[in-house]
Amino acid sequence: MQTIKIDISKIDAFVDSNTVSAFQHTLEKNHRAVLDKTGQGNDFLGWVDLPSQTDESLLKNIEAAAARMREKATIFVVIGIGGSYLGARAVIEALQDNFAELKRNNKGPFILYAGQNIGEDYMNQLLELLDAHEYALTVISKSGTTTEPAIAFRILKNHLEKKYGKKEAVDRIIAITDQSKGALKTLATNEGYQTYVVPDDVGGRYSVLTPVGLLPIAVAGFNIRELIRGAAEMEALNRQSSQFGDNPMALYAAARNALYQQGKKVEILVNYLPNLFYLTEWWKQLYGESEGKEGKGIFPAGVNFTTDLHSMGQYIQEGERMLFETVLSVDQPHTKLVIPEEEQNLDGLNYIAGKRIDEVNKMAELGTMLAHTDGGVPNIHLNVPAINEYYLGQLIYFFEMACALSGYTLEVNPFDQPGVEAYKKNMFALLGKPGFEKETEHIRKRIGS
Ligand code: PA5
């Protein structure tokens, strides 16, 4: 089996290779700290050996629960936000047909999402849809207290109970939360929901390979064993060595830190396949929440080419030179389509007649890399043989490990997110949440109400 590969040769014109090599010593130290679990935030390193340690009994149990949900429902709603949402969506959308929603081919439930926003129209429109369909849901929150999914769950729980009656509603809900604490845990125990545990030592954005990601992915009909197998392959590769020649995760961490030191403060994850949009969203959360703290961190951005070459392309080519790109380059699409020849050639496209669409996409990719490097944007190239469960598993582990190594290199704790609390405190104060009386008084004065 192949593995994903990294090529950093297109950063050479911007960062001298000695600058990257100079990180080898730091990366070795950080690699040890991650594996020995001695670095900052080391009580959140459970994800490191998760792929190799995943229990057969857990996989079987999840597959059985997924089969039950697939029988009951034509729509399965995943309620969660941040790390309790993006990983599942990234994998499901990468694997499913781009038009799955409209094709509805009886291949199991279509997955929808709730609790990832507080849009009133979104929720009303979802309810309207669920009135007309058989559905079931999972509610995912590690803390069990996050406001957005809690609101969505309260509304959908009421809706389910009205639609199916209390007993059947219980059978259509699976909770994924902490093993002992939080409001969702209490609710799940009281109501008797089937429940999965988010391990204590795995933080939200590193949790896609726990039931948080595995259950929705299995309900969507994808092979969670292959996902784990791919991740385990990367886990094994990472364990073997911290040397850049053998460890693409350490090399990626070094390359991006070297670029950051040269003032390249924005990393754009680039893909050329529309179904990778949510993989980029997952990556943005992983890196943004892990590294953006203490006034430091590369800003993670994302683009979908060639679509965004017609919107962001101008800026990337000629705007402020604080960018670098990491390109997810996928070798093989799953299907073939050749551009047809036309006798009259009125659109002038006969010069590419007979070529596969993917060949044109690859030339766009190569042409863009050359143009952007000429324009002062360094390019890291990640080669992925194909988009399937196995390689997505590799990619997930690759990015998680590289993020931990990179965060330690930046000397931040990549496993906390203290900054996320600031908006919550204000929102609770504005809403008059019990326990926030002082903050309410203060914020009302501040906004003059
Ligand atoms: O990565 C994280 O820890 C966060 O993004 C959380 O996943 C997110 O805030 C949701 O938290 P919870 O699962 O506790 O509802």
Short mmCIF file of C-alpha atoms and ligand atoms in Angstrom, two decimals:
data_model
loop_
_atom_site.label_atom_id
_atom_site.label_comp_id
_atom_site.label_asym_id
_atom_site.label_seq_id
_atom_site.Cartn_x
_atom_site.Cartn_y
_atom_site.Cartn_z
CA MET A 1 0.00 0.00 0.00
CA GLN A 2 1.15 3.51 -0.72
CA THR A 3 1.28 6.38 1.73
CA ILE A 4 0.68 10.06 1.25
CA LYS A 5 3.88 11.86 0.29
CA ILE A 6 5.20 15.35 0.90
CA ASP A 7 7.37 17.44 -1.40
CA ILE A 8 8.79 20.69 -0.06
CA SER A 9 11.17 21.40 -2.96
CA LYS A 10 8.99 24.33 -4.07
CA ILE A 11 9.80 26.26 -0.91
CA ASP A 12 13.54 26.22 -1.68
CA ALA A 13 13.47 29.58 -3.44
CA PHE A 14 12.04 31.16 -0.29
CA VAL A 15 13.60 29.26 2.59
CA ASP A 16 17.08 27.94 2.40
CA SER A 17 17.17 24.17 2.98
CA ASN A 18 19.47 24.69 6.00
CA THR A 19 16.69 26.65 7.70
CA VAL A 20 14.38 23.65 7.43
CA SER A 21 17.15 21.21 8.46
CA ALA A 22 17.88 23.41 11.45
CA PHE A 23 14.51 22.33 12.87
CA GLN A 24 15.51 18.66 12.92
CA HIS A 25 16.81 18.77 16.47
CA THR A 26 13.71 20.58 17.79
CA LEU A 27 11.42 18.22 15.93
CA GLU A 28 13.21 15.19 17.39
CA LYS A 29 12.70 16.60 20.86
CA ASN A 30 9.03 17.36 20.13
CA HIS A 31 8.47 13.97 18.54
CA ARG A 32 9.74 12.34 21.75
CA ALA A 33 7.58 14.63 23.87
CA VAL A 34 4.46 13.63 21.90
CA LEU A 35 5.21 9.90 21.97
CA ASP A 36 6.32 9.85 25.61
CA LYS A 37 3.43 12.16 26.50
CA THR A 38 5.65 14.57 28.38
CA GLY A 39 4.94 17.85 26.56
CA GLN A 40 2.45 20.64 27.21
CA GLY A 41 -1.17 19.50 27.34
CA ASN A 42 -0.02 15.89 27.72
CA ASP A 43 -3.32 14.80 29.26
CA PHE A 44 -4.84 15.30 25.78
CA LEU A 45 -2.60 12.93 23.86
CA GLY A 46 -4.97 9.96 23.72
CA TRP A 47 -5.35 10.41 19.94
CA VAL A 48 -1.67 9.52 19.38
CA ASP A 49 -2.18 5.75 19.69
CA LEU A 50 -5.91 5.69 19.04
CA PRO A 51 -5.72 3.98 15.61
CA SER A 52 -3.63 1.05 16.84
CA GLN A 53 -5.56 0.80 20.10
CA THR A 54 -9.12 0.93 18.75
CA ASP A 55 -11.01 -2.04 20.11
CA GLU A 56 -12.63 -4.54 17.79
CA SER A 57 -15.60 -4.59 20.18
CA LEU A 58 -16.06 -0.82 19.83
CA LEU A 59 -16.00 -1.04 16.03
CA LYS A 60 -18.52 -3.89 16.04
CA ASN A 61 -20.75 -2.00 18.43
CA ILE A 62 -20.65 1.16 16.30
CA GLU A 63 -21.35 -0.83 13.13
CA ALA A 64 -24.37 -2.45 14.80
CA ALA A 65 -25.71 0.90 16.01
CA ALA A 66 -25.15 2.37 12.55
CA ALA A 67 -27.02 -0.53 10.93
CA ARG A 68 -29.93 0.07 13.31
CA MET A 69 -30.02 3.77 12.42
CA ARG A 70 -29.75 2.99 8.70
CA GLU A 71 -32.84 0.81 8.96
CA LYS A 72 -34.88 3.36 10.81
CA ALA A 73 -34.03 6.57 9.02
CA THR A 74 -33.79 8.19 5.61
CA ILE A 75 -32.21 11.24 7.26
CA PHE A 76 -29.70 11.07 10.07
CA VAL A 77 -29.00 14.36 11.84
CA VAL A 78 -25.58 14.89 13.42
CA ILE A 79 -25.81 17.52 16.15
CA GLY A 80 -22.49 19.02 17.20
CA ILE A 81 -20.09 21.90 16.59
CA GLY A 82 -16.33 22.35 16.12
CA GLY A 83 -14.46 19.15 16.81
CA SER A 84 -17.75 17.39 17.53
CA TYR A 85 -18.89 17.99 13.96
CA LEU A 86 -16.21 18.85 11.40
CA GLY A 87 -14.31 15.55 11.32
CA ALA A 88 -17.39 13.48 10.52
CA ARG A 89 -18.55 15.97 7.90
CA ALA A 90 -15.08 16.15 6.33
CA VAL A 91 -14.94 12.38 5.81
CA ILE A 92 -18.58 11.92 4.79
CA GLU A 93 -18.51 14.72 2.23
CA ALA A 94 -15.16 13.60 0.85
CA LEU A 95 -16.54 10.11 0.25
CA GLN A 96 -20.11 10.67 -0.81
CA ASP A 97 -21.43 11.46 -4.26
CA ASN A 98 -21.37 15.21 -4.88
CA PHE A 99 -25.10 15.02 -5.63
CA ALA A 100 -26.03 12.42 -3.01
CA GLU A 101 -28.71 14.69 -1.63
CA LEU A 102 -30.59 14.73 -4.91
CA LYS A 103 -29.90 11.18 -6.08
CA ARG A 104 -31.46 9.52 -3.00
CA ASN A 105 -30.78 5.96 -4.10
CA ASN A 106 -31.93 3.98 -1.06
CA LYS A 107 -28.35 3.40 -0.03
CA GLY A 108 -29.04 4.46 3.54
CA PRO A 109 -29.78 7.74 5.24
CA PHE A 110 -28.63 11.12 4.04
CA ILE A 111 -26.62 12.92 6.71
CA LEU A 112 -27.64 16.42 7.78
CA TYR A 113 -26.11 18.63 10.43
CA ALA A 114 -27.52 20.77 13.23
CA GLY A 115 -26.13 22.63 16.21
CA GLN A 116 -23.21 23.96 14.16
CA ASN A 117 -24.89 27.37 13.94
CA ILE A 118 -27.67 29.30 15.65
CA GLY A 119 -29.55 30.27 12.51
CA GLU A 120 -33.27 30.37 13.22
CA ASP A 121 -34.26 29.88 9.58
CA TYR A 122 -31.81 26.98 9.27
CA MET A 123 -33.50 25.23 12.19
CA ASN A 124 -37.04 25.93 11.00
CA GLN A 125 -36.24 24.71 7.51
CA LEU A 126 -34.66 21.57 8.94
CA LEU A 127 -37.75 20.90 11.07
CA GLU A 128 -39.95 21.33 8.03
CA LEU A 129 -37.88 18.74 6.19
CA LEU A 130 -37.86 16.34 9.14
CA ASP A 131 -41.66 16.54 9.36
CA ALA A 132 -41.76 14.78 6.03
CA HIS A 133 -39.06 12.13 6.55
CA GLU A 134 -38.14 9.22 8.78
CA TYR A 135 -35.18 10.35 10.82
CA ALA A 136 -32.89 9.62 13.73
CA LEU A 137 -30.06 11.57 15.27
CA THR A 138 -26.87 11.65 17.24
CA VAL A 139 -26.03 14.45 19.63
CA ILE A 140 -22.31 14.92 20.15
CA SER A 141 -20.72 17.12 22.78
CA LYS A 142 -17.67 16.21 24.81
CA SER A 143 -18.36 18.81 27.49
CA GLY A 144 -22.09 18.20 27.20
CA THR A 145 -22.69 21.88 27.83
CA THR A 146 -22.03 23.64 24.50
CA THR A 147 -24.87 26.05 23.78
CA GLU A 148 -25.32 25.62 20.02
CA PRO A 149 -25.78 21.82 19.99
CA ALA A 150 -27.74 21.96 23.26
CA ILE A 151 -30.33 24.26 21.67
CA ALA A 152 -30.55 22.11 18.53
CA PHE A 153 -30.92 18.95 20.59
CA ARG A 154 -33.64 20.40 22.79
CA ILE A 155 -35.64 21.33 19.69
CA LEU A 156 -35.08 18.07 17.80
CA LYS A 157 -35.69 15.93 20.88
CA ASN A 158 -39.09 17.62 21.29
CA HIS A 159 -39.79 17.16 17.61
CA LEU A 160 -38.83 13.47 17.68
CA GLU A 161 -40.95 12.81 20.75
CA LYS A 162 -43.97 14.47 19.15
CA LYS A 163 -43.44 12.65 15.88
CA TYR A 164 -42.76 9.13 17.21
CA GLY A 165 -43.77 9.10 20.88
CA LYS A 166 -41.34 9.05 23.77
CA LYS A 167 -40.28 5.39 23.57
CA GLU A 168 -39.48 5.31 19.87
CA ALA A 169 -37.77 8.72 20.14
CA VAL A 170 -35.37 7.22 22.70
CA ASP A 171 -34.52 4.48 20.18
CA ARG A 172 -33.73 7.11 17.56
CA ILE A 173 -31.21 9.05 19.63
CA ILE A 174 -27.56 8.22 20.24
CA ALA A 175 -25.57 10.48 22.58
CA ILE A 176 -21.79 10.84 22.38
CA THR A 177 -20.31 12.61 25.37
CA ASP A 178 -18.09 12.45 28.44
CA GLN A 179 -18.22 9.26 30.45
CA SER A 180 -19.36 10.90 33.67
CA LYS A 181 -19.91 14.66 33.55
CA GLY A 182 -21.91 17.33 31.73
CA ALA A 183 -25.58 18.06 31.13
CA LEU A 184 -25.76 15.76 28.09
CA LYS A 185 -24.43 12.83 30.11
CA THR A 186 -27.09 13.42 32.78
CA LEU A 187 -29.79 13.74 30.14
CA ALA A 188 -28.65 10.59 28.31
CA THR A 189 -28.58 8.56 31.51
CA ASN A 190 -32.00 9.80 32.64
CA GLU A 191 -33.62 9.20 29.27
CA GLY A 192 -31.85 5.89 28.60
CA TYR A 193 -30.21 6.83 25.28
CA GLN A 194 -27.61 4.58 23.74
CA THR A 195 -24.36 6.38 24.56
CA TYR A 196 -20.75 6.40 23.40
CA VAL A 197 -17.91 7.96 25.34
CA VAL A 198 -15.50 10.61 24.12
CA PRO A 199 -12.26 9.55 25.81
CA ASP A 200 -11.03 11.98 28.48
CA ASP A 201 -7.63 12.30 26.85
CA VAL A 202 -8.87 13.18 23.35
CA GLY A 203 -9.83 16.81 22.68
CA GLY A 204 -12.63 17.77 20.28
CA ARG A 205 -10.57 18.59 17.19
CA TYR A 206 -8.53 15.38 17.56
CA SER A 207 -11.61 13.19 18.04
CA VAL A 208 -12.66 12.14 14.53
CA LEU A 209 -11.30 8.61 15.05
CA THR A 210 -13.38 8.12 18.23
CA PRO A 211 -17.17 7.48 18.13
CA VAL A 212 -17.52 11.25 17.50
CA GLY A 213 -16.51 10.68 13.88
CA LEU A 214 -16.88 6.92 13.54
CA LEU A 215 -20.60 6.68 14.30
CA PRO A 216 -21.81 9.29 11.76
CA ILE A 217 -19.36 7.97 9.16
CA ALA A 218 -20.65 4.41 9.67
CA VAL A 219 -24.28 5.59 9.50
CA ALA A 220 -23.44 7.27 6.19
CA GLY A 221 -22.38 3.81 4.97
CA PHE A 222 -18.61 4.20 4.90
CA ASN A 223 -15.97 1.75 6.07
CA ILE A 224 -14.66 2.84 9.45
CA ARG A 225 -12.21 -0.06 9.60
CA GLU A 226 -10.42 1.20 6.49
CA LEU A 227 -10.33 4.69 7.98
CA ILE A 228 -8.69 3.34 11.14
CA ARG A 229 -6.35 1.13 9.10
CA GLY A 230 -5.11 4.14 7.14
CA ALA A 231 -4.59 6.14 10.31
CA ALA A 232 -2.77 3.19 11.92
CA GLU A 233 -0.41 3.09 8.94
CA MET A 234 0.55 6.74 9.58
CA GLU A 235 0.79 6.11 13.32
CA ALA A 236 3.28 3.29 12.62
CA LEU A 237 5.24 5.45 10.19
CA ASN A 238 5.45 8.22 12.75
CA ARG A 239 6.70 5.87 15.43
CA GLN A 240 9.53 4.56 13.28
CA SER A 241 11.46 7.78 13.03
CA SER A 242 11.48 11.51 13.54
CA GLN A 243 13.96 12.04 10.69
CA PHE A 244 12.67 14.29 7.93
CA GLY A 245 13.58 11.77 5.24
CA ASP A 246 11.33 9.15 6.81
CA ASN A 247 8.69 11.15 8.61
CA PRO A 248 6.52 13.40 6.41
CA MET A 249 4.67 14.75 9.47
CA ALA A 250 7.87 16.07 11.04
CA LEU A 251 8.95 17.50 7.69
CA TYR A 252 5.63 19.30 7.19
CA ALA A 253 5.85 20.74 10.72
CA ALA A 254 9.41 21.93 10.07
CA ALA A 255 8.64 23.41 6.64
CA ARG A 256 5.66 25.45 7.86
CA ASN A 257 7.60 26.75 10.88
CA ALA A 258 10.52 27.72 8.63
CA LEU A 259 8.13 29.61 6.36
CA TYR A 260 6.46 31.26 9.34
CA GLN A 261 9.85 32.52 10.51
CA GLN A 262 10.29 34.12 7.07
CA GLY A 263 7.07 36.09 7.53
CA LYS A 264 4.76 33.67 5.72
CA LYS A 265 1.99 33.96 8.26
CA VAL A 266 -0.93 32.59 6.28
CA GLU A 267 -1.10 29.01 5.07
CA ILE A 268 -3.67 28.24 2.41
CA LEU A 269 -4.75 24.62 2.11
CA VAL A 270 -5.54 24.11 -1.54
CA ASN A 271 -7.64 21.36 -3.06
CA TYR A 272 -8.73 20.69 -6.61
CA LEU A 273 -11.76 18.50 -5.81
CA PRO A 274 -15.03 20.02 -4.63
CA ASN A 275 -15.80 17.21 -2.20
CA LEU A 276 -12.72 18.12 -0.14
CA PHE A 277 -14.27 21.41 1.00
CA TYR A 278 -15.06 20.12 4.51
CA LEU A 279 -11.71 18.41 4.87
CA THR A 280 -10.26 21.91 4.56
CA GLU A 281 -12.76 23.19 7.14
CA TRP A 282 -11.66 20.42 9.53
CA TRP A 283 -7.99 21.25 8.88
CA LYS A 284 -8.65 24.96 9.50
CA GLN A 285 -10.13 24.19 12.89
CA LEU A 286 -7.35 21.76 13.79
CA TYR A 287 -4.56 24.21 13.03
CA GLY A 288 -6.32 27.45 13.97
CA GLU A 289 -7.45 26.28 17.37
CA SER A 290 -4.23 24.43 18.10
CA GLU A 291 -1.70 27.11 17.11
CA GLY A 292 -3.41 30.48 17.24
CA LYS A 293 -2.59 31.64 20.75
CA GLU A 294 -0.19 33.82 22.76
CA GLY A 295 -0.04 36.25 19.83
CA LYS A 296 1.43 33.53 17.60
CA GLY A 297 0.41 31.06 14.92
CA ILE A 298 0.03 30.61 11.19
CA PHE A 299 -3.45 31.68 10.05
CA PRO A 300 -5.04 28.66 8.33
CA ALA A 301 -7.04 29.54 5.24
CA GLY A 302 -8.50 27.37 2.52
CA VAL A 303 -9.38 27.56 -1.15
CA ASN A 304 -11.08 25.24 -3.60
CA PHE A 305 -9.48 25.37 -7.01
CA THR A 306 -10.07 25.93 -9.78
CA THR A 307 -13.29 27.58 -8.47
CA ASP A 308 -11.44 30.04 -6.24
CA LEU A 309 -8.79 30.83 -8.84
CA HIS A 310 -11.55 33.03 -10.22
CA SER A 311 -12.02 34.79 -6.88
CA MET A 312 -8.98 34.49 -4.61
CA GLY A 313 -6.50 33.78 -7.40
CA GLN A 314 -5.75 37.46 -7.97
CA TYR A 315 -4.83 38.07 -4.34
CA ILE A 316 -2.73 34.94 -4.10
CA GLN A 317 -0.84 35.84 -7.27
CA GLU A 318 -0.21 39.52 -6.54
CA GLY A 319 -1.45 40.55 -3.09
CA GLU A 320 0.55 40.90 0.10
CA ARG A 321 3.36 38.33 0.21
CA MET A 322 2.64 36.70 3.56
CA LEU A 323 1.17 33.52 2.09
CA PHE A 324 2.22 29.98 1.42
CA GLU A 325 0.18 27.15 -0.03
CA THR A 326 -0.13 23.50 0.91
CA VAL A 327 -1.67 21.63 -1.99
CA LEU A 328 -3.62 18.42 -1.52
CA SER A 329 -2.98 16.73 -4.81
CA VAL A 330 -5.04 13.63 -5.48
CA ASP A 331 -3.62 11.19 -8.08
CA GLN A 332 -6.75 9.43 -9.24
CA PRO A 333 -10.43 10.32 -9.41
CA HIS A 334 -12.82 7.36 -9.16
CA THR A 335 -14.40 7.78 -12.59
CA LYS A 336 -13.37 8.77 -16.11
CA LEU A 337 -14.80 11.39 -18.44
CA VAL A 338 -13.23 12.40 -21.72
CA ILE A 339 -13.81 15.76 -23.42
CA PRO A 340 -15.54 15.07 -26.74
CA GLU A 341 -14.34 16.17 -30.18
CA GLU A 342 -16.64 18.49 -32.14
CA GLU A 343 -16.47 18.83 -35.85
CA GLN A 344 -17.09 22.55 -36.00
CA ASN A 345 -14.99 23.39 -32.94
CA LEU A 346 -16.92 26.63 -32.43
CA ASP A 347 -15.85 26.81 -28.78
CA GLY A 348 -12.22 26.22 -29.75
CA LEU A 349 -11.85 23.29 -27.37
CA ASN A 350 -10.72 20.64 -29.83
CA TYR A 351 -7.13 21.09 -28.68
CA ILE A 352 -8.11 19.24 -25.48
CA ALA A 353 -10.59 16.84 -27.06
CA GLY A 354 -9.83 13.26 -26.08
CA LYS A 355 -8.27 14.31 -22.78
CA ARG A 356 -9.78 13.34 -19.46
CA ILE A 357 -11.24 16.15 -17.34
CA ASP A 358 -8.73 15.18 -14.66
CA GLU A 359 -5.84 15.75 -17.06
CA VAL A 360 -7.02 19.34 -17.49
CA ASN A 361 -7.41 19.66 -13.71
CA LYS A 362 -3.83 18.41 -13.25
CA MET A 363 -2.52 20.95 -15.79
CA ALA A 364 -4.42 23.68 -13.92
CA GLU A 365 -2.73 22.45 -10.75
CA LEU A 366 0.75 22.43 -12.28
CA GLY A 367 0.24 25.77 -14.01
CA THR A 368 -1.03 27.34 -10.80
CA MET A 369 1.89 26.01 -8.76
CA LEU A 370 4.35 27.52 -11.26
CA ALA A 371 2.48 30.83 -11.40
CA HIS A 372 2.12 31.12 -7.63
CA THR A 373 5.75 30.23 -6.88
CA ASP A 374 6.80 32.76 -9.58
CA GLY A 375 4.53 35.24 -7.78
CA GLY A 376 6.25 34.69 -4.43
CA VAL A 377 4.03 32.03 -2.85
CA PRO A 378 5.97 28.98 -1.59
CA ASN A 379 4.32 25.65 -2.24
CA ILE A 380 4.20 22.48 -0.15
CA HIS A 381 2.86 19.52 -2.10
CA LEU A 382 0.98 16.66 -0.46
CA ASN A 383 0.37 13.74 -2.74
CA VAL A 384 -2.65 11.55 -1.97
CA PRO A 385 -3.08 8.42 -4.14
CA ALA A 386 -6.91 8.53 -4.02
CA ILE A 387 -9.80 9.71 -1.90
CA ASN A 388 -11.07 6.69 -0.01
CA GLU A 389 -11.42 5.73 3.64
CA TYR A 390 -7.89 4.35 3.84
CA TYR A 391 -6.13 7.47 2.56
CA LEU A 392 -8.45 9.78 4.48
CA GLY A 393 -7.39 7.88 7.61
CA GLN A 394 -3.77 8.53 6.67
CA LEU A 395 -4.45 12.21 6.04
CA ILE A 396 -6.26 12.66 9.34
CA TYR A 397 -3.42 11.18 11.34
CA PHE A 398 -0.83 13.00 9.22
CA PHE A 399 -2.43 16.38 9.94
CA GLU A 400 -3.08 15.65 13.63
CA MET A 401 0.49 14.56 14.32
CA ALA A 402 2.04 17.35 12.24
CA CYS A 403 -0.16 19.84 14.11
CA ALA A 404 1.03 18.60 17.51
CA LEU A 405 4.68 18.67 16.39
CA SER A 406 4.25 22.09 14.83
CA GLY A 407 2.47 23.52 17.88
CA TYR A 408 5.27 22.35 20.16
CA THR A 409 7.79 23.87 17.73
CA LEU A 410 5.93 27.16 18.03
CA GLU A 411 6.08 26.68 21.82
CA VAL A 412 2.33 26.74 22.40
CA ASN A 413 0.02 24.13 23.89
CA PRO A 414 -1.69 22.66 20.81
CA PHE A 415 -4.38 20.96 22.88
CA ASP A 416 -6.18 23.82 24.62
CA GLN A 417 -8.40 26.61 23.30
CA PRO A 418 -8.67 29.25 26.03
CA GLY A 419 -9.57 31.96 23.52
CA VAL A 420 -12.86 30.31 22.61
CA GLU A 421 -14.26 31.22 26.04
CA ALA A 422 -14.24 35.01 25.45
CA TYR A 423 -17.27 35.13 23.14
CA LYS A 424 -19.12 32.61 25.29
CA LYS A 425 -18.67 34.72 28.40
CA ASN A 426 -20.12 37.77 26.65
CA MET A 427 -22.97 35.81 25.09
CA PHE A 428 -23.92 34.26 28.45
CA ALA A 429 -23.74 37.68 30.11
CA LEU A 430 -25.95 39.21 27.40
CA LEU A 431 -28.45 36.35 27.68
CA GLY A 432 -28.54 36.62 31.48
CA LYS A 433 -27.33 33.08 32.17
CA PRO A 434 -27.48 32.23 35.91
CA GLY A 435 -24.00 32.56 37.43
CA PHE A 436 -23.06 35.42 35.08
CA GLU A 437 -24.82 38.24 36.98
CA LYS A 438 -21.69 40.38 37.43
CA GLU A 439 -20.72 39.99 33.79
CA THR A 440 -24.28 40.87 32.75
CA GLU A 441 -24.18 44.09 34.74
CA HIS A 442 -20.78 44.99 33.33
CA ILE A 443 -21.59 44.23 29.70
CA ARG A 444 -24.93 46.08 29.85
CA LYS A 445 -23.09 49.19 31.05
CA ARG A 446 -20.50 48.73 28.32
CA ILE A 447 -23.06 48.60 25.51
CA GLY A 448 -25.27 51.24 27.16
CA SER A 449 -28.42 49.14 27.61
O1 PA5 B 1 -11.69 21.25 19.50
C1 PA5 B 1 -12.42 21.56 20.41
O2 PA5 B 1 -12.20 21.21 21.58
C2 PA5 B 1 -13.67 22.38 20.16
O3 PA5 B 1 -13.80 22.75 18.85
C3 PA5 B 1 -14.90 21.58 20.57
O4 PA5 B 1 -14.93 20.40 19.82
C4 PA5 B 1 -16.18 22.37 20.33
O5 PA5 B 1 -16.13 23.58 21.01
C5 PA5 B 1 -17.39 21.57 20.81
O6 PA5 B 1 -17.23 21.20 22.13
P1 PA5 B 1 -18.09 20.06 22.79
O7 PA5 B 1 -17.78 18.80 22.13
O8 PA5 B 1 -17.70 20.08 24.23
O9 PA5 B 1 -19.54 20.45 22.59
#
